[in-house]
Coordinates of C-alpha atoms in Angstrom, one line a residue:
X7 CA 24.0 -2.4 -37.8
X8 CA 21.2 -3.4 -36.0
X9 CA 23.4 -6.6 -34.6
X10 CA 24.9 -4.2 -32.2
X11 CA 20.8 -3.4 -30.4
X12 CA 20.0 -7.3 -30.3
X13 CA 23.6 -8.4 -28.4
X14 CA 23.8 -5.0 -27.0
X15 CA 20.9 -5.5 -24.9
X16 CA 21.8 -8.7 -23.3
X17 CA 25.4 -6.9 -22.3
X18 CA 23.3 -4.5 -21.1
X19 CA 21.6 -5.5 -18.2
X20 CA 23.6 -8.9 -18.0
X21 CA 27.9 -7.9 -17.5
X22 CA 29.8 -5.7 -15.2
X23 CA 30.5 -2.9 -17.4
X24 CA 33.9 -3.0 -18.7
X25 CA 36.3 -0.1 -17.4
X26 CA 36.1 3.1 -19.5
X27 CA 40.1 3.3 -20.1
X28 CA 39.8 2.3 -23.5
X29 CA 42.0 -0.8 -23.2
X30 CA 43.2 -3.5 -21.1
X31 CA 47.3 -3.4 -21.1
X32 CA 48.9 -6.6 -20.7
X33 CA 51.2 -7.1 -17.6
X34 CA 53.2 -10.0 -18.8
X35 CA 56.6 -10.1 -19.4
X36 CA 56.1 -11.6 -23.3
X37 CA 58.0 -11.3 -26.3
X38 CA 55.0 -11.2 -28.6
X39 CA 52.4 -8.7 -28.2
X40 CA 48.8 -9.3 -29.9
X41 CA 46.5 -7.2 -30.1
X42 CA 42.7 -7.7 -30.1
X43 CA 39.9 -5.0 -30.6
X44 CA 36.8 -6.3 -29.0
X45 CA 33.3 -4.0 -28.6
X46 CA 32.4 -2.4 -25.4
X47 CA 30.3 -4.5 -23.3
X48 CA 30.6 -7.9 -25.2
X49 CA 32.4 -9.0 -22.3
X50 CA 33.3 -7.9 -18.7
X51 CA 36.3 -6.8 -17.5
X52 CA 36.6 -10.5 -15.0
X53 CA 36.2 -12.6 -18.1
X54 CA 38.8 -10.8 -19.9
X55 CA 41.3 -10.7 -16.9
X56 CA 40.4 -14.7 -16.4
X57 CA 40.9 -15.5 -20.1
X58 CA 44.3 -13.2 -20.0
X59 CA 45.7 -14.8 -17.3
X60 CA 44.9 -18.4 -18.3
X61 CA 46.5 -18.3 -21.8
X62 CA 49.6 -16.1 -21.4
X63 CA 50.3 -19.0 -18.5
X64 CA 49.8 -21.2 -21.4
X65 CA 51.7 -18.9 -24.0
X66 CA 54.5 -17.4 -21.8
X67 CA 55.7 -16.0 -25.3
X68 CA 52.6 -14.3 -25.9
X69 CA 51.3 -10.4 -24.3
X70 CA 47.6 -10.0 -24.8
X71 CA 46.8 -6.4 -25.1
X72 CA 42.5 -6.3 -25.5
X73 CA 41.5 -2.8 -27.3
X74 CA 37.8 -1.9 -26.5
X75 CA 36.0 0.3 -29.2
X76 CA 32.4 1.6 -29.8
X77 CA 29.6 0.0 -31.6
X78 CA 29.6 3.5 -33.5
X79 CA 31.0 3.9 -36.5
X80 CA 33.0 0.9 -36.3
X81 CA 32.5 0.4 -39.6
X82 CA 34.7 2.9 -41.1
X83 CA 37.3 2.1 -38.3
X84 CA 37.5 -1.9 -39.1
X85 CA 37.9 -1.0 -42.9
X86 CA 40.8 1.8 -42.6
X87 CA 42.7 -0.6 -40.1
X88 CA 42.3 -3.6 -42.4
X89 CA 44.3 -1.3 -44.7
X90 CA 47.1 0.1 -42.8
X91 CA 50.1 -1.5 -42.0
X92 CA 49.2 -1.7 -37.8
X93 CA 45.7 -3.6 -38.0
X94 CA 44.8 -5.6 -35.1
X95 CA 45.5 -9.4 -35.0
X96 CA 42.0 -10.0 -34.3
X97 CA 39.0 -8.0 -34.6
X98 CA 35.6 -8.9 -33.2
X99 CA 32.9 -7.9 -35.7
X100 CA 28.9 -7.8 -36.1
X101 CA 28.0 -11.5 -37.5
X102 CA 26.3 -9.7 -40.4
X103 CA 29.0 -7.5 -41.3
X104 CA 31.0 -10.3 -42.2
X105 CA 30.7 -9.9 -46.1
X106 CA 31.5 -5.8 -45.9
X107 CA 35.0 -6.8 -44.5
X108 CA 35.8 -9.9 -47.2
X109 CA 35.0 -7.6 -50.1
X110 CA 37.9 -5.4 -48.9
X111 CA 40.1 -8.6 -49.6
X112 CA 42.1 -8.6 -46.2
X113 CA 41.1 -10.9 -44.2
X114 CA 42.6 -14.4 -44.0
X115 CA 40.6 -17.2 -44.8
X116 CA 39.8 -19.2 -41.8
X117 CA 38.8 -21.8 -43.4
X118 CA 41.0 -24.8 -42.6
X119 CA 40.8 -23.6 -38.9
X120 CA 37.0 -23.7 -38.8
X121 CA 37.1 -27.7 -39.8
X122 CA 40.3 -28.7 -38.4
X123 CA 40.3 -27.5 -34.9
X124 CA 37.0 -26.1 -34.2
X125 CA 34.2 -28.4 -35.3
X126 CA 32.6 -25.2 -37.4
X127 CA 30.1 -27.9 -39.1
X128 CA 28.4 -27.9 -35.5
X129 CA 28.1 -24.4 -35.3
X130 CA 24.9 -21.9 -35.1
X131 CA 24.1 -21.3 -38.8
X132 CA 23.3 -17.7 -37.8
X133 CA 27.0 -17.2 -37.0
X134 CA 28.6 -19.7 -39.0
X135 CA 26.7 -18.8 -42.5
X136 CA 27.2 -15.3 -42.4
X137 CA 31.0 -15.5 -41.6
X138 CA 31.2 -17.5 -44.4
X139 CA 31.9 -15.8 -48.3
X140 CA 32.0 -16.9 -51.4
X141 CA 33.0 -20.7 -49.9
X142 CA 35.5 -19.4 -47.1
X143 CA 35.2 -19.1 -43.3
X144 CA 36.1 -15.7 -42.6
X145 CA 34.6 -15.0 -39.5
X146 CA 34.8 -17.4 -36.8
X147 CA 31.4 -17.3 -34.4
X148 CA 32.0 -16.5 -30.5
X149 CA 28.6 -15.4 -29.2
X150 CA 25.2 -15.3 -30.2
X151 CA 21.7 -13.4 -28.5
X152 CA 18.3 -13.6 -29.9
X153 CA 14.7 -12.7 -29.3
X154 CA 12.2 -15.1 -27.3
X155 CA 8.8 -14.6 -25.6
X156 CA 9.2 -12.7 -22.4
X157 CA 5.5 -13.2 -20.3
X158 CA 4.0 -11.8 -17.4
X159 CA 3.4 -15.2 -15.1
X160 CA 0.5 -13.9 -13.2
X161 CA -1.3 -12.9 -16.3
X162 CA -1.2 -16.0 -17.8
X163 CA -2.0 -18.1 -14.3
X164 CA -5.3 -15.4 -14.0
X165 CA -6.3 -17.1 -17.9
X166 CA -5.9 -20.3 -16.5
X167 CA -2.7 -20.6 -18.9
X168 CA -0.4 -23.2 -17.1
X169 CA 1.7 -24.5 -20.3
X170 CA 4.0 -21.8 -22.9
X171 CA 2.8 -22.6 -26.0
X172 CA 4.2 -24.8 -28.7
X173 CA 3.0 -24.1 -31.7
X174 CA 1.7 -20.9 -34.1
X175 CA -1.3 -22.3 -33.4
X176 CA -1.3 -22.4 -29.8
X177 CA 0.4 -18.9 -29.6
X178 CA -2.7 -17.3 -31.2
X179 CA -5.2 -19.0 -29.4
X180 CA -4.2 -17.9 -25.7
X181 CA -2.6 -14.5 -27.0
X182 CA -6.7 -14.4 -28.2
X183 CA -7.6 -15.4 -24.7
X184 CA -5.2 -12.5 -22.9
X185 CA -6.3 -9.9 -25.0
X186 CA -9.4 -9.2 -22.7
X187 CA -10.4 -6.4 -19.9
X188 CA -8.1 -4.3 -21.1
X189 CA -5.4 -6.3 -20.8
X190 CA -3.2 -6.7 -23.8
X191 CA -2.5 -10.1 -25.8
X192 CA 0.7 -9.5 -26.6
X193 CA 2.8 -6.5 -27.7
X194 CA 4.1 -6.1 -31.0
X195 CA 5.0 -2.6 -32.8
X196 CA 4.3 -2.9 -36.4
X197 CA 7.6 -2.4 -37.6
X198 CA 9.4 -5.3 -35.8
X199 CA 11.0 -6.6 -39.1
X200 CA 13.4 -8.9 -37.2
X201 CA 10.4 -10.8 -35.6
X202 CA 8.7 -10.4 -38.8
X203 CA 12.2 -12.4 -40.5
X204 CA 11.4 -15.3 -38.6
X205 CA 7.8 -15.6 -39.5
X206 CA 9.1 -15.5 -43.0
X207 CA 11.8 -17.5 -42.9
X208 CA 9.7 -20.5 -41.0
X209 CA 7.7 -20.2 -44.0
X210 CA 10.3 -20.9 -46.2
X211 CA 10.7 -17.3 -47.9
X212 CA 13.7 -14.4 -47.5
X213 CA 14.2 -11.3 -47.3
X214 CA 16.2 -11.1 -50.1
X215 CA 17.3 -14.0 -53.2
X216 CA 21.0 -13.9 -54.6
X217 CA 19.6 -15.9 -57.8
X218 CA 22.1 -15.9 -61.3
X219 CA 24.7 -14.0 -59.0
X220 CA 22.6 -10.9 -58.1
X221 CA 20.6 -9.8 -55.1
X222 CA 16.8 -9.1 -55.3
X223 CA 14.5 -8.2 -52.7
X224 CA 12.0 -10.9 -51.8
X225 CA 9.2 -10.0 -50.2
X226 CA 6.6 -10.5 -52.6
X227 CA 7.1 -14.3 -52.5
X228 CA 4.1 -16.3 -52.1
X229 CA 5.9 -17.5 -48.8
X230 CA 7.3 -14.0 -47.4
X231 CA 3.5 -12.8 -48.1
X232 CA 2.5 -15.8 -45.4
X233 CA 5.1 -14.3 -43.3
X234 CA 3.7 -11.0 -43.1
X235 CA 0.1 -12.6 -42.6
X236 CA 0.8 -14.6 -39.4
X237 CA 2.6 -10.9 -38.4
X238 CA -0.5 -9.4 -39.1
X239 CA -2.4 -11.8 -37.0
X240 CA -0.4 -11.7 -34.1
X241 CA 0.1 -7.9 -33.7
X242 CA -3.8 -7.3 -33.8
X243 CA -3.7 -9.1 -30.4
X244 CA -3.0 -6.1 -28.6
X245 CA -2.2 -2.5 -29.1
X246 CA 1.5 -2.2 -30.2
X247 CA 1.5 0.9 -32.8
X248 CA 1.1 0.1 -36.5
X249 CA 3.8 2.5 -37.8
X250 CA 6.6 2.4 -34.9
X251 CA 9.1 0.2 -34.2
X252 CA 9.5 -1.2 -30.8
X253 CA 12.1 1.5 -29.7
X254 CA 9.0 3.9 -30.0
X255 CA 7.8 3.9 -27.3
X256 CA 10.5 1.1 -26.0
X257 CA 8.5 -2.0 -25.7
X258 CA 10.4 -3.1 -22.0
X259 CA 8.4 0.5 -20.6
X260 CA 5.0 -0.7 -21.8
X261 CA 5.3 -4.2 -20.8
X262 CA 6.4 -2.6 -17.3
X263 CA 3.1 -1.1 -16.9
X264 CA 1.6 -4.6 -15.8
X265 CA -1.4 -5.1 -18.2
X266 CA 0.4 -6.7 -20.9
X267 CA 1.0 -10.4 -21.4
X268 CA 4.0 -10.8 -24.0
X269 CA 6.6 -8.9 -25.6
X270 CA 9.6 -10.3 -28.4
X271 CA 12.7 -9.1 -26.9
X272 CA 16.2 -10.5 -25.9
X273 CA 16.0 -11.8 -22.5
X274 CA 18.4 -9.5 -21.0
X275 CA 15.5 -7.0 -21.2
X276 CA 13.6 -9.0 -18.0
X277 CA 16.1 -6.7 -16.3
X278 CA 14.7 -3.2 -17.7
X279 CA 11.6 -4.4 -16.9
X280 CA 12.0 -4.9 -13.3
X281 CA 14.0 -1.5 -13.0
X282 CA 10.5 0.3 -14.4
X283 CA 8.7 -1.8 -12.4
X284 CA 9.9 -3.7 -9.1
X285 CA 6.5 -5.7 -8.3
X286 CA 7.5 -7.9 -11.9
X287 CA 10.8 -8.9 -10.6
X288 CA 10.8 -12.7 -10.4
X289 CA 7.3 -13.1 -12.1
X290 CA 8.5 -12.9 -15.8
X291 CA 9.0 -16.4 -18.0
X292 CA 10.2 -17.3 -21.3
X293 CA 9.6 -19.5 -23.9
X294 CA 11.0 -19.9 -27.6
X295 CA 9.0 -18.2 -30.2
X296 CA 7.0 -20.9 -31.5
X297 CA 7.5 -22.5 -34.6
X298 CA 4.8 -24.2 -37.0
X299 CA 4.3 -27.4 -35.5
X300 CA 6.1 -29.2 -32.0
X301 CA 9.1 -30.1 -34.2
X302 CA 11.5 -27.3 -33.6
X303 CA 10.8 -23.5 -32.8
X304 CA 10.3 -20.4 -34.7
X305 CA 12.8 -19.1 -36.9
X306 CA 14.5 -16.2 -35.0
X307 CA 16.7 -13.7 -36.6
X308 CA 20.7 -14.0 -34.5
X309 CA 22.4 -11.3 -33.7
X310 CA 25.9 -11.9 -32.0
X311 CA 29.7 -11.6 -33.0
X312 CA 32.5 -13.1 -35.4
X313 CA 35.8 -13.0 -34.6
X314 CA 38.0 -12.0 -37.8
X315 CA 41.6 -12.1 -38.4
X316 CA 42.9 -9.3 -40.5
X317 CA 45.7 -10.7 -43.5
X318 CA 47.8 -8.0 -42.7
X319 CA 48.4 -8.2 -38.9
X320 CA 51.7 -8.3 -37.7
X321 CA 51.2 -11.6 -35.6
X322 CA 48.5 -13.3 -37.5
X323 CA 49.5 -16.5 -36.6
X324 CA 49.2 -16.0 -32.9
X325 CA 46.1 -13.8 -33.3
X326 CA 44.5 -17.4 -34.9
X327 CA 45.3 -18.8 -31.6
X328 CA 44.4 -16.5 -29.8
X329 CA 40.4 -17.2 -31.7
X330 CA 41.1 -20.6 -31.7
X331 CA 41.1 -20.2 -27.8
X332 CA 38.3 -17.9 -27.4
X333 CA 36.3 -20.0 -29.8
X334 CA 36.9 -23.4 -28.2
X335 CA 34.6 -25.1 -25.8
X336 CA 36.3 -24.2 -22.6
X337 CA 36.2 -20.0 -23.2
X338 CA 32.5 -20.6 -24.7
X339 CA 31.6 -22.4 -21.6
X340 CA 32.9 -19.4 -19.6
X341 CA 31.9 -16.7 -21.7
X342 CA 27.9 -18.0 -22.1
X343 CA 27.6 -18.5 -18.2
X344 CA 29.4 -15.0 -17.5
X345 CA 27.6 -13.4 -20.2
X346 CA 24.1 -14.9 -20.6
X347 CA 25.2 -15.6 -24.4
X348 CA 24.2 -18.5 -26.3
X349 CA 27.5 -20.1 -26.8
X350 CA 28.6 -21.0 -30.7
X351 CA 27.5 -24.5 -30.8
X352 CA 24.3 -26.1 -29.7
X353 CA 25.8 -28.7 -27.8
X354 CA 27.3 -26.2 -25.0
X355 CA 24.2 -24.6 -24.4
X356 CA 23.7 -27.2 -21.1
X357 CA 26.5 -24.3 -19.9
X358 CA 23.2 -22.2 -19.6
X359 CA 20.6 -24.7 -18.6
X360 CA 20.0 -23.0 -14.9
X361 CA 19.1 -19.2 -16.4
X362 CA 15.6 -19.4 -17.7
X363 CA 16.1 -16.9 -20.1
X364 CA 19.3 -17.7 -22.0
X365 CA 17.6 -21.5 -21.9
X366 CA 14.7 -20.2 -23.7
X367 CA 17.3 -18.3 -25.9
X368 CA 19.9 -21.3 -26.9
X369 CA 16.8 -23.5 -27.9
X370 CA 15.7 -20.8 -29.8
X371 CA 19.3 -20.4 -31.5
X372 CA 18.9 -23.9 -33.2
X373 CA 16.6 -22.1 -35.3
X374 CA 18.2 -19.0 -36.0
X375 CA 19.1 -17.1 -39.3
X376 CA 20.9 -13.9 -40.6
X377 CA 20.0 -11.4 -42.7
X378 CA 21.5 -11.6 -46.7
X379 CA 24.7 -12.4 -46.9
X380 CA 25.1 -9.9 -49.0
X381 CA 28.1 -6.6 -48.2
X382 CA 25.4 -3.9 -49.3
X383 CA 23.0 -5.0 -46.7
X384 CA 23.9 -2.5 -44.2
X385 CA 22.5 0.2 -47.0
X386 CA 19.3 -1.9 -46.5
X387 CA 19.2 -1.0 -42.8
X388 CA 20.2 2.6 -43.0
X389 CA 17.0 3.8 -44.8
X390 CA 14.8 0.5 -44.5
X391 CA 12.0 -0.4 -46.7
X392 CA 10.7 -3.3 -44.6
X393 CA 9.3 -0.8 -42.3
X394 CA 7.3 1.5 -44.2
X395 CA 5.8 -2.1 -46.0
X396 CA 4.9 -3.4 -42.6
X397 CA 2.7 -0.4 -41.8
X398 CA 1.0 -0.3 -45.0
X399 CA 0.3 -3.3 -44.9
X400 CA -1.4 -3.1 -40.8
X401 CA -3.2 -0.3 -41.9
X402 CA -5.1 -2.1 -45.2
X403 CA -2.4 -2.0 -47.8
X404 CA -2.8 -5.0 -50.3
X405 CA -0.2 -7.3 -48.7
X406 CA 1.2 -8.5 -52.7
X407 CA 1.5 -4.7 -54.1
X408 CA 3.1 -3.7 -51.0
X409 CA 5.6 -6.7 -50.6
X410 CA 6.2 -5.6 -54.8
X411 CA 7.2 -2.2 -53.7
X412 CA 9.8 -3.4 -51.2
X413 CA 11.2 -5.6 -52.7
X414 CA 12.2 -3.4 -55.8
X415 CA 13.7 -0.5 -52.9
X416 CA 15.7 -3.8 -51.4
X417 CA 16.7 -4.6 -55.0
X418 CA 18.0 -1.7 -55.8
X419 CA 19.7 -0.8 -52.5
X420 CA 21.8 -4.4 -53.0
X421 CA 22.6 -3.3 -56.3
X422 CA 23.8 -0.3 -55.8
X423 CA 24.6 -0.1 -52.1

């Protein structure tokens, strides 16, 4: 899943990199071990030792024992443990891949917990919605990254830009005045289909309908066409490639060369930039994507992590207190400013308030949205038609026949997964 890039990135540049033992054995002297699978890098080896130490002081009955695993082909791995009779007590999980789990039927329903002791109707929607299936909470959201506007400050202060901008409008109209003497607007590959979600979504389209019980691609909607007009736009305002994503070349090298104005990227990926090139180091800002009028910002797609409990784990009672803890306030405070992660509610996001980028980020998160909530929507990913639309599309395609074609390879993807 793509989840795995967008959070990846901020752990990336922005933890000490856990210890590459595989797992963190628990040195207390408790009765009750629980164990809890959590992916490399989501957080450092300090926070885990702090939060270890803190609640097995508060639990003397309880051993935490925290088992690090590998973005890939986690997959596979979540779903065979889920069925044995030694899954994990808690599991942290891709936001989006929520629904695959459910529809294996064993996970507990979190539902009463979410309302009870967590306060899940304050939640980010982009976590919150896609934990939630068929009505229940299964997947309880700890951390959330998403894209924002990284700029160049002394490209902007050269076009007499002094403000970010605010609006769509605004956007296009200094991107317009950045594109010149060879400098470049703003960089956007032409097959940035996450950015591309947002645009959608703030014009009230999807990606994808469930209408009558069924999934259908959705693309071809008056509103997704709008979408991918404002995309067109925006990418013309420089030279991002028309039929690459922005891993190709990575987007953080060409921004590093110094004659481009704006990228889309997690903020974590100031960092990379600086590494390329040291002379950008403290001259980057960052701004919400801007959203159609001053109201709110752009729609952003969130990637981040759920916390699930598998139904069959031997201590599943303590492994829901163990995400009750690392989903209250406290532990999301401590996690966001160790982290640079937009905590799970808008309301701790002053936690972040002095780092720029995760700022820009958590005002951004307000906005945010997942992909379908659908379990076959990893099949989308693996061979996905959104690309392939976006360049025909940049290079003359009729936007509605395009959209059309799309749409039937998302429909039929979710259909038969």
């Amino acid at each position: 899943m793509k989840i795995r890039k967008l959070a990846g990135a901020v752990a990336l540049v922005s933890v000490v990199t856990l210890s590459g033992c595989g797992y963190l054995p628990g040195t207390g002297a408790g009765s009750s071990t629980v164990t809890v699978w959590l992916m490399k890098g989501s957080a450092s080896e300090s926070f885990l030792d702090r939060f270890k130490e803190s609640y097995e002081s508060e639990h003397p009955s309880i051993e935490l024992e925290f088992t690090l695993q590998e973005w890939g082909g986690i997959g596979p791995k979540v779903l065979k443990a889920l069925g044995s009779d030694d899954a994990p007590d808690v599991i942290e999980v891709g936001n989006t891949q929520v629904a695959q789990y459910a529809q294996s039927g064993k996970l507990r329903d979190l539902t009463l917990e979410s309302i009870r002791d967590l306060g899940g109707d304050d939640w980010l929607p982009g976590l919150a919605d896609p934990g939630k299936v068929n009505g229940g909470q299964y997947g309880i959201p700890w951390y959330a990254a998403n894209r924002v506007v990284i700029y160049n400050k002394d490209l902007f202060e050269e076009a007499g830009i002094t403000e970010p901008p605010r609006t769509r409008a605004e956007w296009v109209d200094i991107s317009e005045r950045l594109n010149t003497a060879g400098r470049q607007g703003i960089y956007l590959a032409g097959q940035n289909w996450y950015v591309l979600a947002g645009f959608i979504w703030d014009e009230g389209g999807e990606l994808a309908d469930e209408g009558g019980g069924d999934w259908e691609g959705a693309l071809d909607s008056p509103a997704a066409l709008r979408g991918m007009d404002f995309y067109t736009t925006l990418q013309a305002l420089g030279a991002g490639p028309k039929d690459a994503d922005e891993q190709t070349p990575p987007e953080t090298d060409v921004f590093a060369e110094g004659n481009v104005a704006q990228i889309i990227a997690v903020p974590g990926s100031a960092a990379l930039i600086a590494q390329q090139n040291p002379e950008l180091k403290g001259k980057l800002g960052y701004f919400p994507i801007p959203g159609k009028s001053t109201r709110k910002p752009g729609a952003v797609f969130t990637g981040g992590s759920d916390l699930i409990v598998p139904e069959g784990a031997d201590r599943r009672s303590e492994g829901i207190d163990v995400v009750k803890a690392l989903a209250g306030e406290k532990w999301q405070t401590e996690l966001a400013r160790a982290m640079s992660y937009v905590p799970n509610k808008p309301a701790l996001a002053k936690a972040v308030e002095g780092q720029e980028g995760t700022a820009a980020m958590a005002r951004g998160a307000t906005e945010g949205r997942a992909t379908p909530n659908s379990p076959y929507w990893p099949a989308v990913e693996e061979d996905n038609p959104i690309k392939p639309y976006m360049t025909a599309v940049l290079e003359g395609g009729d936007p509605a026949e395009e959209a059309r074609k799309a749409s039937d390879s998302i429909t039929s993807k979710l259909i038969t997964g």
